[in-house]
Coordinates of C-alpha atoms in Angstrom, one line a residue:
M1 CA 96.6 114.1 95.4
T2 CA 97.9 114.4 95.3
R3 CA 98.3 114.1 94.9
V4 CA 94.0 114.6 95.0
I5 CA 94.6 116.9 92.3
A6 CA 90.3 112.5 93.2
R7 CA 91.9 114.2 94.2
R8 CA 91.4 113.0 93.9
R9 CA 92.1 115.5 91.2
V10 CA 89.9 118.1 89.6
L11 CA 92.4 118.7 86.8
L12 CA 92.2 115.2 85.6
G13 CA 89.5 114.1 83.2
A14 CA 88.7 112.8 79.8
A15 CA 91.4 112.5 77.2
A16 CA 90.6 113.0 73.5
A17 CA 89.7 109.7 72.0
G18 CA 91.6 108.3 69.1
A19 CA 93.6 105.4 67.8
L20 CA 97.3 105.1 67.2
A21 CA 98.1 106.2 63.7
G22 CA 100.0 103.3 62.3
C23 CA 100.4 104.3 58.7
G24 CA 103.7 103.3 57.4
T25 CA 104.7 101.9 60.8
S26 CA 105.8 98.3 61.5
Q27 CA 104.5 96.2 64.4
D28 CA 107.6 97.2 66.6
G29 CA 106.8 100.9 66.0
V30 CA 109.7 101.6 63.6
G31 CA 108.6 103.3 60.4
A32 CA 110.2 103.0 57.0
D33 CA 112.0 106.3 57.7
G34 CA 113.5 104.9 60.9
R35 CA 111.2 107.0 63.2
V36 CA 109.7 105.2 66.2
T37 CA 106.1 105.9 67.2
V38 CA 105.0 105.4 70.8
E39 CA 101.5 105.7 72.2
L40 CA 100.8 107.8 75.3
W41 CA 97.6 107.7 77.4
H42 CA 97.7 110.8 79.5
G43 CA 94.1 111.1 80.8
Q44 CA 94.3 114.9 81.3
N45 CA 91.6 117.5 80.7
D46 CA 91.3 121.2 80.1
T47 CA 94.5 123.2 80.9
A48 CA 96.5 120.1 81.9
R49 CA 95.6 118.4 78.6
K50 CA 96.8 121.5 76.6
A51 CA 100.0 121.6 78.6
V52 CA 100.9 118.0 78.1
E53 CA 100.0 118.1 74.4
A54 CA 102.2 121.2 74.0
L55 CA 105.1 119.4 75.6
V56 CA 104.5 116.4 73.3
A57 CA 104.5 118.6 70.3
E58 CA 107.8 120.2 71.4
F59 CA 109.3 116.8 72.0
N60 CA 108.3 115.6 68.6
R61 CA 109.9 118.7 67.0
T62 CA 113.1 118.3 68.8
H63 CA 113.4 114.5 68.5
P64 CA 112.9 113.7 64.9
H65 CA 113.6 110.0 65.4
I66 CA 110.6 109.6 67.8
R67 CA 106.9 110.4 67.4
V68 CA 104.8 110.4 70.6
D69 CA 101.1 109.9 69.8
S70 CA 99.0 111.4 72.6
S71 CA 95.6 111.0 71.0
G72 CA 94.9 107.5 72.2
G73 CA 93.3 105.9 75.2
G74 CA 90.0 107.7 75.4
V75 CA 90.0 107.2 79.2
V76 CA 89.7 109.4 82.3
A77 CA 92.7 109.3 84.6
D78 CA 90.5 108.0 87.5
A79 CA 89.7 104.9 85.3
M80 CA 93.3 104.4 84.0
L81 CA 93.9 101.3 86.2
Q82 CA 90.9 99.5 84.8
K83 CA 91.8 100.6 81.3
V84 CA 95.4 99.5 81.5
T85 CA 94.6 96.2 83.2
A86 CA 92.1 95.3 80.5
A87 CA 94.7 96.4 77.8
L88 CA 97.4 94.2 79.3
A89 CA 95.0 91.2 79.4
A90 CA 94.1 91.8 75.8
G91 CA 97.8 92.2 74.7
S92 CA 97.2 95.7 73.2
Y93 CA 98.5 98.3 75.6
P94 CA 100.1 101.7 75.3
D95 CA 103.8 102.5 75.6
I96 CA 103.2 105.0 78.4
A97 CA 100.2 105.6 80.7
Y98 CA 99.5 108.1 83.4
V99 CA 99.0 105.8 86.5
F100 CA 98.1 107.0 90.0
G101 CA 100.8 106.3 92.5
S102 CA 98.3 104.3 94.7
D103 CA 97.7 102.0 91.7
L104 CA 101.4 101.5 90.7
A105 CA 101.9 98.4 92.8
S106 CA 99.0 96.6 91.1
V107 CA 100.2 97.6 87.6
A108 CA 103.8 96.8 88.3
R109 CA 103.0 93.2 88.9
S110 CA 102.8 92.8 85.1
P111 CA 106.0 91.7 83.4
R112 CA 105.2 94.2 80.7
V113 CA 106.1 97.2 83.0
V114 CA 109.6 98.4 82.1
D115 CA 112.2 98.6 84.9
L116 CA 113.4 102.3 85.0
T117 CA 116.0 101.9 87.8
S118 CA 119.0 102.4 85.6
A119 CA 117.4 105.1 83.4
L120 CA 116.4 107.3 86.4
H121 CA 119.3 106.6 88.8
G122 CA 121.7 107.6 86.1
G123 CA 119.6 110.3 84.5
T124 CA 119.2 114.0 84.7
P125 CA 118.3 115.5 87.1
P126 CA 120.2 113.3 89.6
W127 CA 118.1 110.7 91.4
K128 CA 118.9 112.2 94.8
S129 CA 117.5 115.6 93.7
F130 CA 114.0 114.3 93.5
W131 CA 112.1 114.8 96.7
T132 CA 111.9 111.7 99.0
P133 CA 108.1 111.3 98.4
V134 CA 108.8 111.2 94.7
R135 CA 111.5 108.5 95.0
D136 CA 109.4 106.4 97.4
A137 CA 106.3 106.6 95.2
V138 CA 107.9 105.1 92.1
T139 CA 109.9 102.4 93.9
V140 CA 108.4 98.9 94.2
N141 CA 110.5 96.2 96.0
G142 CA 113.7 98.3 95.5
K143 CA 113.2 98.9 91.8
V144 CA 112.0 102.0 90.0
R145 CA 108.9 100.9 88.2
A146 CA 107.7 104.3 86.8
A147 CA 108.8 107.9 86.3
P148 CA 107.2 110.6 88.4
A149 CA 104.6 112.7 86.7
V150 CA 102.8 114.9 89.3
L151 CA 103.6 115.9 92.8
D152 CA 101.5 117.4 95.5
S153 CA 101.1 117.8 99.3
L154 CA 98.3 118.4 101.7
A155 CA 97.9 121.6 103.7
V156 CA 95.0 123.7 105.0
V157 CA 93.6 126.6 102.9
Y158 CA 91.5 129.0 104.9
N159 CA 89.2 131.9 104.2
K160 CA 90.5 135.0 106.0
T161 CA 87.2 136.9 105.6
L162 CA 85.3 134.3 107.6
F163 CA 88.0 134.2 110.3
R164 CA 87.8 138.0 110.6
R165 CA 84.0 138.0 110.8
A166 CA 84.1 135.4 113.6
G167 CA 86.9 137.2 115.4
V168 CA 89.1 134.1 115.3
P169 CA 92.9 134.4 114.9
F170 CA 94.4 133.0 111.8
P171 CA 95.9 129.5 112.2
K172 CA 99.7 129.2 112.5
A173 CA 102.2 126.4 111.7
G174 CA 102.4 123.9 114.6
W175 CA 98.7 124.2 115.6
S176 CA 97.1 121.1 117.1
W177 CA 94.2 119.0 115.9
E178 CA 92.3 120.0 119.0
E179 CA 92.8 123.6 118.0
F180 CA 91.6 122.7 114.5
T181 CA 88.3 121.2 115.7
D182 CA 87.8 124.0 118.1
T183 CA 88.4 126.6 115.3
A184 CA 86.0 124.7 113.0
R185 CA 83.3 124.8 115.7
R186 CA 83.7 128.5 116.3
L187 CA 83.6 129.3 112.6
T188 CA 80.5 127.3 111.9
D189 CA 77.4 129.5 111.5
A190 CA 74.3 127.5 110.7
G191 CA 72.2 130.6 110.2
R192 CA 74.5 131.7 107.4
G193 CA 75.1 128.2 106.1
V194 CA 78.8 128.3 106.9
F195 CA 80.8 125.2 107.8
G196 CA 84.0 125.2 109.7
T197 CA 85.6 122.6 107.4
G198 CA 84.8 119.8 105.0
W199 CA 85.7 116.2 104.3
P200 CA 84.9 113.9 101.3
G201 CA 82.2 111.4 102.2
T202 CA 82.1 108.7 99.5
G203 CA 84.7 106.4 101.0
D204 CA 87.1 106.7 98.0
E205 CA 90.8 107.4 98.1
D206 CA 90.1 111.1 98.4
T207 CA 88.3 110.3 101.6
V208 CA 91.1 108.1 102.9
W209 CA 94.4 109.8 102.0
R210 CA 93.6 112.8 104.3
L211 CA 93.6 110.6 107.3
W212 CA 97.0 109.0 106.8
P213 CA 99.0 112.1 108.0
M214 CA 97.0 112.0 111.3
I215 CA 97.8 108.3 111.7
W216 CA 101.5 108.7 110.9
D217 CA 101.7 111.6 113.3
L218 CA 100.4 109.4 116.0
G219 CA 103.0 106.7 115.3
G220 CA 100.9 104.4 113.2
E221 CA 101.6 102.8 109.8
V222 CA 99.4 101.7 107.0
I223 CA 100.8 98.1 107.2
A224 CA 102.4 96.6 110.3
A225 CA 106.1 95.6 110.3
D226 CA 105.2 91.9 109.9
G227 CA 103.2 92.7 106.7
K228 CA 100.2 90.6 107.9
R229 CA 97.9 93.3 109.5
I230 CA 97.2 96.9 109.5
G231 CA 99.5 99.1 111.6
F232 CA 97.0 101.7 112.8
A233 CA 94.4 100.0 115.1
A234 CA 95.0 102.4 118.0
Q235 CA 96.1 105.4 116.0
G236 CA 93.2 105.1 113.5
T237 CA 90.7 105.1 116.4
R238 CA 92.2 108.3 117.8
A239 CA 92.2 110.0 114.4
L240 CA 88.6 109.0 113.8
E241 CA 87.7 110.5 117.2
T242 CA 88.8 113.8 115.8
L243 CA 86.4 113.4 112.9
A244 CA 83.7 112.3 115.3
R245 CA 84.1 115.5 117.2
L246 CA 83.7 117.5 114.0
A247 CA 80.6 115.5 113.2
H248 CA 79.2 116.0 116.7
D249 CA 79.7 119.7 116.5
K250 CA 78.1 119.8 113.0
S251 CA 81.1 121.8 111.9
V252 CA 82.1 119.6 108.9
Y253 CA 80.5 119.5 105.5
V254 CA 80.5 115.9 104.3
D255 CA 80.6 115.8 100.5
P256 CA 78.3 113.0 99.3
K257 CA 79.6 113.0 95.7
P258 CA 82.9 111.7 94.2
G259 CA 85.6 114.2 93.3
S260 CA 84.9 116.6 96.2
E261 CA 83.6 119.2 93.8
Q262 CA 80.7 120.1 96.0
M263 CA 83.0 120.5 99.0
Y264 CA 85.3 122.9 97.0
Q265 CA 82.3 124.8 95.7
V266 CA 81.1 125.4 99.3
F267 CA 84.6 126.7 100.1
L268 CA 84.9 128.9 97.0
S269 CA 81.4 130.4 97.6
G270 CA 82.5 131.7 101.0
R271 CA 80.5 129.1 103.1
M272 CA 83.5 127.1 104.4
A273 CA 86.3 128.4 106.6
M274 CA 89.0 125.8 106.1
V275 CA 89.6 122.9 103.7
A276 CA 92.5 120.5 103.6
T277 CA 93.6 120.3 100.0
G278 CA 96.6 120.4 97.6
P279 CA 98.2 123.0 95.4
W280 CA 96.0 122.0 92.4
Q281 CA 93.1 123.9 94.1
L282 CA 94.9 127.3 94.3
P283 CA 94.0 128.4 90.8
D284 CA 90.3 128.0 91.5
V285 CA 90.7 129.8 94.8
V286 CA 92.4 132.7 93.1
T287 CA 89.8 132.8 90.3
A288 CA 87.0 132.9 92.9
K289 CA 88.7 135.9 94.6
V290 CA 88.8 134.3 98.0
D291 CA 91.0 136.2 100.5
Y292 CA 92.9 133.1 101.6
G293 CA 95.9 131.9 103.5
V294 CA 97.6 128.5 103.6
V295 CA 99.0 126.8 106.7
P296 CA 100.5 123.3 107.3
L297 CA 98.2 120.5 108.6
P298 CA 97.6 120.5 112.4
T299 CA 99.5 118.0 114.5
Y300 CA 99.1 115.7 117.5
S301 CA 102.7 115.4 118.3
G302 CA 104.0 118.9 117.5
R303 CA 106.0 117.5 114.6
P304 CA 105.2 118.6 111.0
M305 CA 103.5 115.8 109.0
T306 CA 101.7 115.7 105.7
I307 CA 101.1 113.4 102.8
S308 CA 102.1 113.5 99.2
G309 CA 100.4 111.6 96.4
P310 CA 102.7 111.5 93.4
D311 CA 101.4 110.1 90.2
T312 CA 103.4 108.4 87.5
W313 CA 104.3 107.9 83.9
T314 CA 104.4 104.1 83.6
V315 CA 106.3 102.6 80.6
F316 CA 105.2 99.3 79.0
D317 CA 107.3 97.0 76.9
N318 CA 106.1 96.9 73.3
G319 CA 109.5 95.9 71.9
S320 CA 113.0 97.3 72.4
A321 CA 112.7 100.2 70.0
R322 CA 109.4 101.5 71.4
S323 CA 110.6 100.9 75.0
R324 CA 113.8 102.9 74.4
A325 CA 111.8 105.7 72.8
A326 CA 109.2 105.8 75.6
V327 CA 112.0 105.9 78.2
E328 CA 113.6 108.8 76.4
F329 CA 110.3 110.7 76.4
V330 CA 109.6 110.3 80.1
R331 CA 113.2 111.2 81.0
W332 CA 112.8 114.4 78.9
M333 CA 109.4 115.2 80.7
I334 CA 110.9 115.1 84.2
R335 CA 113.9 117.3 83.4
P336 CA 113.6 120.7 85.2
A337 CA 112.8 122.8 82.2
Q338 CA 109.9 120.6 81.1
D339 CA 108.8 119.8 84.7
A340 CA 108.5 123.5 85.5
R341 CA 106.3 124.2 82.5
W342 CA 104.1 121.2 83.4
D343 CA 103.9 122.1 87.0
L344 CA 102.8 125.7 86.3
S345 CA 100.0 124.4 84.1
A346 CA 98.8 121.4 86.0
G347 CA 98.8 122.9 89.5
S348 CA 101.6 120.6 90.6
L349 CA 104.7 121.0 92.7
P350 CA 108.3 120.6 91.4
L351 CA 109.4 117.0 91.2
S352 CA 113.0 117.9 92.2
S353 CA 115.0 120.6 94.0
A354 CA 116.5 121.3 90.6
T355 CA 113.1 122.3 89.3
A356 CA 112.4 124.3 92.4
R357 CA 115.5 126.4 91.6
R358 CA 114.3 127.3 88.1
P359 CA 113.6 131.0 87.8
E360 CA 110.1 130.5 86.3
W361 CA 109.1 128.3 89.3
R362 CA 110.6 130.7 91.8
K363 CA 108.6 133.6 90.2
H364 CA 105.4 131.6 90.2
S365 CA 105.8 130.5 93.8
A366 CA 106.6 134.1 94.9
T367 CA 103.5 135.5 93.2
T368 CA 101.0 132.7 94.3
T369 CA 99.9 133.1 97.9
G370 CA 100.6 129.9 100.0
L371 CA 102.3 127.9 97.2
G372 CA 105.6 128.0 99.1
V373 CA 103.8 126.4 102.1
F374 CA 103.0 123.3 100.0
T375 CA 106.5 123.1 98.7
D376 CA 108.0 123.5 102.2
T377 CA 105.9 120.7 103.5
L378 CA 107.5 118.2 101.2
A379 CA 110.4 118.0 103.7
S380 CA 108.0 116.2 106.1
A381 CA 105.8 114.5 103.5
R382 CA 105.2 110.7 103.3
V383 CA 103.6 108.6 100.7
R384 CA 101.2 105.6 100.9
P385 CA 103.0 102.3 100.7
V386 CA 103.4 100.9 97.2
H387 CA 101.7 97.6 98.1
A388 CA 99.3 95.5 96.0
A389 CA 96.9 95.2 99.0
Y390 CA 96.6 99.0 99.4
P391 CA 93.4 99.3 97.4
Q392 CA 91.6 96.9 99.8
I393 CA 93.0 98.6 102.9
S394 CA 91.9 102.0 101.5
Q395 CA 88.4 100.8 100.7
A396 CA 87.9 99.3 104.2
L397 CA 89.2 102.5 105.9
G398 CA 87.1 104.7 103.6
Q399 CA 84.0 102.9 104.8
A400 CA 85.1 103.4 108.4
I401 CA 85.6 107.1 107.9
V402 CA 82.2 107.7 106.3
S403 CA 80.4 105.7 109.0
V404 CA 82.0 108.0 111.6
L405 CA 81.4 111.2 109.7
L406 CA 77.7 110.3 109.4
G407 CA 77.4 109.3 113.0
K408 CA 76.6 105.7 112.2
D409 CA 79.5 104.0 114.0
S410 CA 81.9 104.7 116.8
P411 CA 85.6 105.2 115.9
A412 CA 86.7 102.1 117.8
H413 CA 84.1 99.8 116.1
A414 CA 84.7 101.3 112.7
V415 CA 88.4 100.6 113.0
R416 CA 87.8 97.0 114.1
R417 CA 85.6 96.4 111.0
C418 CA 88.2 98.0 108.8
A419 CA 90.9 95.7 110.3
A420 CA 88.9 92.6 109.7
T421 CA 88.7 93.3 106.0
A422 CA 92.1 94.8 105.5
D423 CA 94.0 92.1 107.5
A424 CA 92.3 89.4 105.3
A425 CA 93.5 91.2 102.2
L426 CA 97.1 91.3 103.5
L427 CA 97.1 87.6 104.0
I428 CA 96.5 86.9 100.3
P429 CA 99.7 85.7 98.7
R430 CA 100.9 88.2 96.0

C-alpha cells in the first residue's frame, strides 16, 4: 500500500509546485488552436515523479490535441485528500488527482467526480482483465469512480542471513501465525539489537491495513452485513492477541514515526529478520544488498490471504472538453504498455493480466527475487471497503493496535473501545 508504497508509501512525496499555465487558454481549457489543457496533481517524488512526467511528456507528444500539465498541485500524496477537498470547496480543482484508494469513497461523494463506468468497462484492456482488487478498489456503489493507478500486495520479506545465523529454517507458503510469532521470538537477539519483526506504531493507515488480512482470514469483515457496526469484534481480538504475543516476547520493533521509515531502516541494516511489506520496498532491499526471500503472509485457516491497496487517478469535471481529455489520458495510462513502464519505475504490480504478460514485465519479474510472490498473491488479495466511514474505523482500530503493541491495553478491551467509536461513525447518515 499498497498499496503502503504510507505505505503507506515511501515512493510518494512532494510534487513540484506550480500553477496551470493558462496562456491562450479559455476557461473550459480549449485554446485558440483547439488544444485542450488538463491539470494533473500526481503527488510523486524521486523516481516515481520522473516516471510519471516522462509518460506525460510522451502522451503530449503523441496526442497533439491535448496538453497534460503535471506541474500543479504542490502537494504530497499523503495530503491529497485534504488538498482536493479544499479545492472542491473553493471551486478550483484539478482535472485529475492521485487519490489513495482508502480515500476514494470520501472524494467520490462530490458531484464533480466523473463517472468512468462506461469508459473503463468498454476500454482497453478489457475490464475483466484487471485484477479483482483493482476493480473492487475503484468501484463505489456499483459505479467506477476512478481509474486504477498503483497496485500492490502484502507479503513477508525475510533476511536469509539472520535465519542462517539463528539456525532457523526459512519460512514457506502456508505457514501459520503461530509459526510466525515463534520464529520472530527465536530470531530476536537483544544482545545484537536484532528484532524478529516490526510493525508501524503511529495508529495510521500503515498500522491498520496490515491487520485486515488477519481479520479476513478469521472470517471477519471491516463492516458487518447490516452496515451498522464493525464486523470484526471476535476476529479483531484474536488478531490482536497475535500482536500481544509479539509484544510480550519483545520480538517486534514498534516504529514510533509516520511512514515506517525507521522500521525499514532497521530491516535494511540487518537488525530485523522479517517485515511485512509490499513490492515497493524491494528496490531498497536490493540496493542494501540484503540476502532476502519473500513468502506469502502467514495464515490462521490454512487458506492464502493478503491485502491489496490500489490507488487511483480520479477525474474531476471542469467542463466537457477537459473531462473528455482527462479520461483519454487516464485510459492511456492504464494500457499495458504504459502501465508496465510505470510499474517498473514506481515499484508497483501490473494492474491487469494483460500487463503481466508484457515481455518487459516478465523479464523484470524473473530477475527480481520475490516479485513473483507478490504478483501471485493477487489471486487471494482483498481490498478495504470503499466506504465513507472507513477513515473513522481505521483511526479507531489504529489506536487499538498501538495500545496493544505498547502493552497498554488487552486485545479484548482495545477492540471494545474501537467498536464504540467505529459503530458510532457507521450510524451517521451519508
